[in-house]
Short mmCIF file of C-alpha atoms in Angstrom, two decimals:
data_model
loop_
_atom_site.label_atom_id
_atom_site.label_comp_id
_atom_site.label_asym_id
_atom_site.label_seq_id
_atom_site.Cartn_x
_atom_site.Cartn_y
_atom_site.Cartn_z
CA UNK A 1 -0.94 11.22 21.12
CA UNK A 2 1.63 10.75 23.69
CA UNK A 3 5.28 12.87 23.62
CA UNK A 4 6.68 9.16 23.43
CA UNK A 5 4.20 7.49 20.52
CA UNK A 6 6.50 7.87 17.07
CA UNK A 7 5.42 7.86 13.53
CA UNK A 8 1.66 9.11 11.86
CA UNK A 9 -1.34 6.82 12.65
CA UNK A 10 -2.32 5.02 9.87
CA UNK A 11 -6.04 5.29 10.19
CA UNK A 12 -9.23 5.48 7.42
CA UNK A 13 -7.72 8.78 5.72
CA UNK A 14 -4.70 6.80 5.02
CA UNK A 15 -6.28 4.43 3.69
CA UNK A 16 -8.50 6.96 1.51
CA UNK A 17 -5.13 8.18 0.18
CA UNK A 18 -4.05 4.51 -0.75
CA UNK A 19 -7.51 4.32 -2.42
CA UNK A 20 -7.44 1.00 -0.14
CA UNK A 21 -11.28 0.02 1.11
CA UNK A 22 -11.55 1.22 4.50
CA UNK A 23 -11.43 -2.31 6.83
CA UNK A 24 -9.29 -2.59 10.20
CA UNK A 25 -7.45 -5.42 8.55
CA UNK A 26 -5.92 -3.04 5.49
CA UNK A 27 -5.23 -0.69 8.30
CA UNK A 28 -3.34 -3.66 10.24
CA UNK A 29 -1.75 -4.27 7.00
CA UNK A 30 -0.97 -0.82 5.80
CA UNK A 31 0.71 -0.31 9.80
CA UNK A 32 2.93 -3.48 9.78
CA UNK A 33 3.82 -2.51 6.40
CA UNK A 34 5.42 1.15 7.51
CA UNK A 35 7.18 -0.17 10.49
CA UNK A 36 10.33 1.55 9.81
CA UNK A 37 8.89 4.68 7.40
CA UNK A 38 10.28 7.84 8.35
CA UNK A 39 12.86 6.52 10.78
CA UNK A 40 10.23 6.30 13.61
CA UNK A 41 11.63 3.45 15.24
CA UNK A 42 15.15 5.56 15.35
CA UNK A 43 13.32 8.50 17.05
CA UNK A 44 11.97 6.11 19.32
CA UNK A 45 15.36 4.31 20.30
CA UNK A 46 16.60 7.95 20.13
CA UNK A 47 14.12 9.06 22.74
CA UNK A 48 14.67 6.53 25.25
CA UNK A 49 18.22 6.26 24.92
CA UNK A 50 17.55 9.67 26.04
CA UNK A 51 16.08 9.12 29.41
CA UNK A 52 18.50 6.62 30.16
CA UNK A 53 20.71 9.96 29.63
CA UNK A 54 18.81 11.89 32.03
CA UNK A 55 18.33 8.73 34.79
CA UNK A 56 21.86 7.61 34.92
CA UNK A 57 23.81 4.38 35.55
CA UNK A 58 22.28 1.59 36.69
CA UNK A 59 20.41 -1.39 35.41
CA UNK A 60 17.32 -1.05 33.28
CA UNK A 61 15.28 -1.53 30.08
CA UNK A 62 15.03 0.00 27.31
CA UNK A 63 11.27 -0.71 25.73
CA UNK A 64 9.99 -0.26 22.23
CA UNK A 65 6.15 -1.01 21.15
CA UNK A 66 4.80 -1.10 17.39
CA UNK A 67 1.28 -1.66 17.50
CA UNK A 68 -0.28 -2.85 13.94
CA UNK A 69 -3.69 -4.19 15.43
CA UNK A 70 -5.63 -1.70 13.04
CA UNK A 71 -6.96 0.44 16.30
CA UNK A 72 -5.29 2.27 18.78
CA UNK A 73 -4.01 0.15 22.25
CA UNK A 74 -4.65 1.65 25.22
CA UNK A 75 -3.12 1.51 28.84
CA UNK A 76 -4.54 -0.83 30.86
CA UNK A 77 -2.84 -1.78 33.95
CA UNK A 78 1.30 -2.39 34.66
CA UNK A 79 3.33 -4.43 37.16
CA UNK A 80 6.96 -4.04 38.45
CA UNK A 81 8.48 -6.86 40.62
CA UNK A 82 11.28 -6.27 43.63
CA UNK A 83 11.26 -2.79 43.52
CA UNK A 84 11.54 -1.71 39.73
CA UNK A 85 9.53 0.96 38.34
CA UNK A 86 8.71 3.20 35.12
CA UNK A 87 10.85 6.12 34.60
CA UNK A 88 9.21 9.72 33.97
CA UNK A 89 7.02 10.26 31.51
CA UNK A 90 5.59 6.60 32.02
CA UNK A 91 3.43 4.24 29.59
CA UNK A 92 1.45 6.40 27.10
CA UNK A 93 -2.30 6.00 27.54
CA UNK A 94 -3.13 5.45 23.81
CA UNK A 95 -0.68 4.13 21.10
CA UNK A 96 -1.82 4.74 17.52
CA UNK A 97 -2.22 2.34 14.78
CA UNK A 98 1.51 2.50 13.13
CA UNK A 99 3.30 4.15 15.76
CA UNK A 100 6.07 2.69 17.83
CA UNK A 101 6.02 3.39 21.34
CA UNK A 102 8.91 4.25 23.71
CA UNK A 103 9.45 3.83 27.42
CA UNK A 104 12.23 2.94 30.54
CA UNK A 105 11.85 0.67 32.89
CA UNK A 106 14.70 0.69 35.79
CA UNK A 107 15.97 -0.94 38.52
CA UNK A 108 14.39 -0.19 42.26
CA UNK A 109 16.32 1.08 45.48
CA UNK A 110 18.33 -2.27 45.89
CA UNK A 111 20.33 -4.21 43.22
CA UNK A 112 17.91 -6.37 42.25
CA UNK A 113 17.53 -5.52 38.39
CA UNK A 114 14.55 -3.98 35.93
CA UNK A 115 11.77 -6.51 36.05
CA UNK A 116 8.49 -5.37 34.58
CA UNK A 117 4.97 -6.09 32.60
CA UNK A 118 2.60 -3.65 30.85
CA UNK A 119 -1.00 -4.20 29.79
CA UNK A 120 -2.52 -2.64 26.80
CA UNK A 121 -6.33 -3.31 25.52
CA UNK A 122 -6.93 -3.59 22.11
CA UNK A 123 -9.25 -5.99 19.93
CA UNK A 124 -8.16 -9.29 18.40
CA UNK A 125 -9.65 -10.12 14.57
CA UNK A 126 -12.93 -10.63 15.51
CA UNK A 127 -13.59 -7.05 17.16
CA UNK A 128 -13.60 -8.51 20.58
CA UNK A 129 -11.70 -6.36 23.89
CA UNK A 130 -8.50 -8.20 24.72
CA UNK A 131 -5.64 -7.64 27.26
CA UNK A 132 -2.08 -8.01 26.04
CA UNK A 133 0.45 -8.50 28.30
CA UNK A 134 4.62 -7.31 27.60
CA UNK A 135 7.15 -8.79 30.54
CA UNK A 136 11.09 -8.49 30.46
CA UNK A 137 13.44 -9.43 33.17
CA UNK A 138 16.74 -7.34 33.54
CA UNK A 139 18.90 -8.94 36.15
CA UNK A 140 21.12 -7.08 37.97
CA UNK A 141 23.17 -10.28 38.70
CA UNK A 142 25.07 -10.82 35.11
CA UNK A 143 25.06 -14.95 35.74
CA UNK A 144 21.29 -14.66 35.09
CA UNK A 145 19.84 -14.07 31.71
CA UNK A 146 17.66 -11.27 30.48
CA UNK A 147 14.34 -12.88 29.52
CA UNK A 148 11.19 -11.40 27.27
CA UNK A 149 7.66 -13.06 27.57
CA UNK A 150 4.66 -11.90 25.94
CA UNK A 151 0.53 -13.13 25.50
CA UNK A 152 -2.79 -12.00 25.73
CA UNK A 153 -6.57 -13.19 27.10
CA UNK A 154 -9.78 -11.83 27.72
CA UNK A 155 -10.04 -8.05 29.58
CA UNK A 156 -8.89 -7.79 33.37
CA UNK A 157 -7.44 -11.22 33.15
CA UNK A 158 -3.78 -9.94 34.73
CA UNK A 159 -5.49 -8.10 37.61
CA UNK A 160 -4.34 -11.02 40.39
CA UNK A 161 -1.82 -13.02 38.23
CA UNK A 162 1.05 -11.50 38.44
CA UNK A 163 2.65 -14.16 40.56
CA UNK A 164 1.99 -16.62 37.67
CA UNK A 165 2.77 -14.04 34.97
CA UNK A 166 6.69 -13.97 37.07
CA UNK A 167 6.96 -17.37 36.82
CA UNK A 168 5.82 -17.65 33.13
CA UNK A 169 8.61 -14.86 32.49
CA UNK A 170 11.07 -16.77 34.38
CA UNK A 171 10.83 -19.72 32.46
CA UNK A 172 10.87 -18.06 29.27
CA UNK A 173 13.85 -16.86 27.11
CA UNK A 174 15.12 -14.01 24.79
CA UNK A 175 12.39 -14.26 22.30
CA UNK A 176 8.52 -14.79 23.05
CA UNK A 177 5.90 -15.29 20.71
CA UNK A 178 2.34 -15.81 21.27
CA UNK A 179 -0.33 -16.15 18.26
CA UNK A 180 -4.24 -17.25 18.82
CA UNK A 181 -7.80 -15.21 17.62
CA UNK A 182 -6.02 -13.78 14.27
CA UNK A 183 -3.30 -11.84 16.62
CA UNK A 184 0.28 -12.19 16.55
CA UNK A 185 2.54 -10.75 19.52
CA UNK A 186 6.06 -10.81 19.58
CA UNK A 187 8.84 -10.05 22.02
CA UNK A 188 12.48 -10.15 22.37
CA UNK A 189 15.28 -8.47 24.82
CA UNK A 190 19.28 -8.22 24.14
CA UNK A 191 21.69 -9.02 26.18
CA UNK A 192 23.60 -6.50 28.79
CA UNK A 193 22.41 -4.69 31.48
CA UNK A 194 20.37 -1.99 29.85
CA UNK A 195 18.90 -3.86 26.79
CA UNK A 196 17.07 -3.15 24.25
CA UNK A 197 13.15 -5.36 24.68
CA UNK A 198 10.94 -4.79 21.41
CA UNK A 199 7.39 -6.34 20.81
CA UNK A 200 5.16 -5.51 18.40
CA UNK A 201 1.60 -6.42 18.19
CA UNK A 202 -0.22 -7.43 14.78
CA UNK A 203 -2.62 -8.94 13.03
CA UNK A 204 -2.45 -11.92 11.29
#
C-alpha cells in the first residue's frame, strides 16, 4: 500500500482470526469497527500536518479518507478548480479495507483558495463497480465558507461533470452525506484556512 494509507487492512485473514465467516459485509463491519485502533487516524493527521510543514503558508486542505466498503478503493480520476492542485506524494492508487488515507490539497499560483474532488472506484452492497466522488472548497477569501460535498453513481460518471459537480459543492455546506445501494458516504470540513475535510466511506 501507499506511504500515505494508515492502519492494517482488515481483509479474510482477519476475519479468520475473529473466527468471523468470511463475507465483504463482516469485513465492512470489522473496518468501521477499528476506525481509530492503533492511533491510525493520528498518524494520518500526523502525516499530513506534515506536508503542510514541508509546503508552507498558504491556503489549503488537509484530507483524511477511511474506507470501510469491505474491498480496497482505488484511484480513479481527480479534479482541481482555479488553479489548485495535489501536493507531492498525491492520491494513493489503492486504499485498503480499514485504512485511513491521507493527502494535501493547496491553493494554485493566485489567491484563489484549495478547491478540489477525488474519485475512487469501489463496489456498493450488491458487488456492482461504483465511482465515489470527495469535493471541499477552501476559500482564500475568509467572508466565504469552507464547504464539503460528497456522492457516488455508476463508473466514469464524473468524466465531463465537473462543472455541475462545482456547483453541487457550492451549494452545499460543512457536512455532506450521501446514502443509496447499501453505501453510506460522509463528509465534513472545519473552519479556517487550512482545515481539516474527513469522509469516510461504508457500508450500511
Amino acid at each position: 500500500m501507499a506511504a500515505n494509507c494508515f492502519g492494517a487492512v482488515v481483509n479474510d485473514d482477519t476475519l479468520h482470526e475473529l473466527s468471523l465467516p468470511v463475507t465483504r459485509e463482516n469485513r465492512a463491519q470489522v473496518a468501521w469497527s477499528r476506525m481509530y485502533i492503533d492511533d491510525k487516524k493520528g498518524q494520518a493527521s500526523k502525516y499530513v500536518a506534515n506536508l503542510k510543514d514541508m509546503y508552507g503558508t498558504g491556503v489549503s486542505t488537509w484530507c483524511l479518507l477511511y474506507n470501510a466498503t469491505g474491498d480496497s478503493l482505488r484511484y480513479s480520476n481527480s479534479h482541481s478548480w482555479l488553479g489548485g492542485s495535489i501536493y507531492n506524494p498525491g492520491y494513493p492508487e489503492e486504499i485498503g479495507n480499514g485504512q485511513w488515507a491521507a493527502f494535501l490539497h493547496v491553493h494554485g499560483e493566485v489567491m484563489v483558495g484549495s478547491l478540489g474532488a477525488v474519485v475512487y472506484r469501489g463496489k456498493n452492497r450488491h458487488g456492482q463497480d461504483q465511482d465515489f466522488l470527495l469535493a471541499w472548497s477552501t476559500p482564500w477569501n475568509p467572508i466565504y465558507t469552507n464547504k464539503a460535498y460528497c456522492e457516488f453513481g455508476p463508473v466514469n460518471i464524473y468524466e465531463e461533470r465537473w462543472d455541475e459537480m462545482a456547483n453541487r459543492l457550492d451549494q452545499s455546506g460543512y457536512v455532506s452525506h450521501f446514502t443509496v445501494d447499501g453505501v453510506e458516504v460522509h463528509a465534513e470540513t472545519e473552519r479556517g484556512g487550512s482545515p481539516m475535510f474527513t469522509a469516510t466511506i461504508k457500508l450500511s
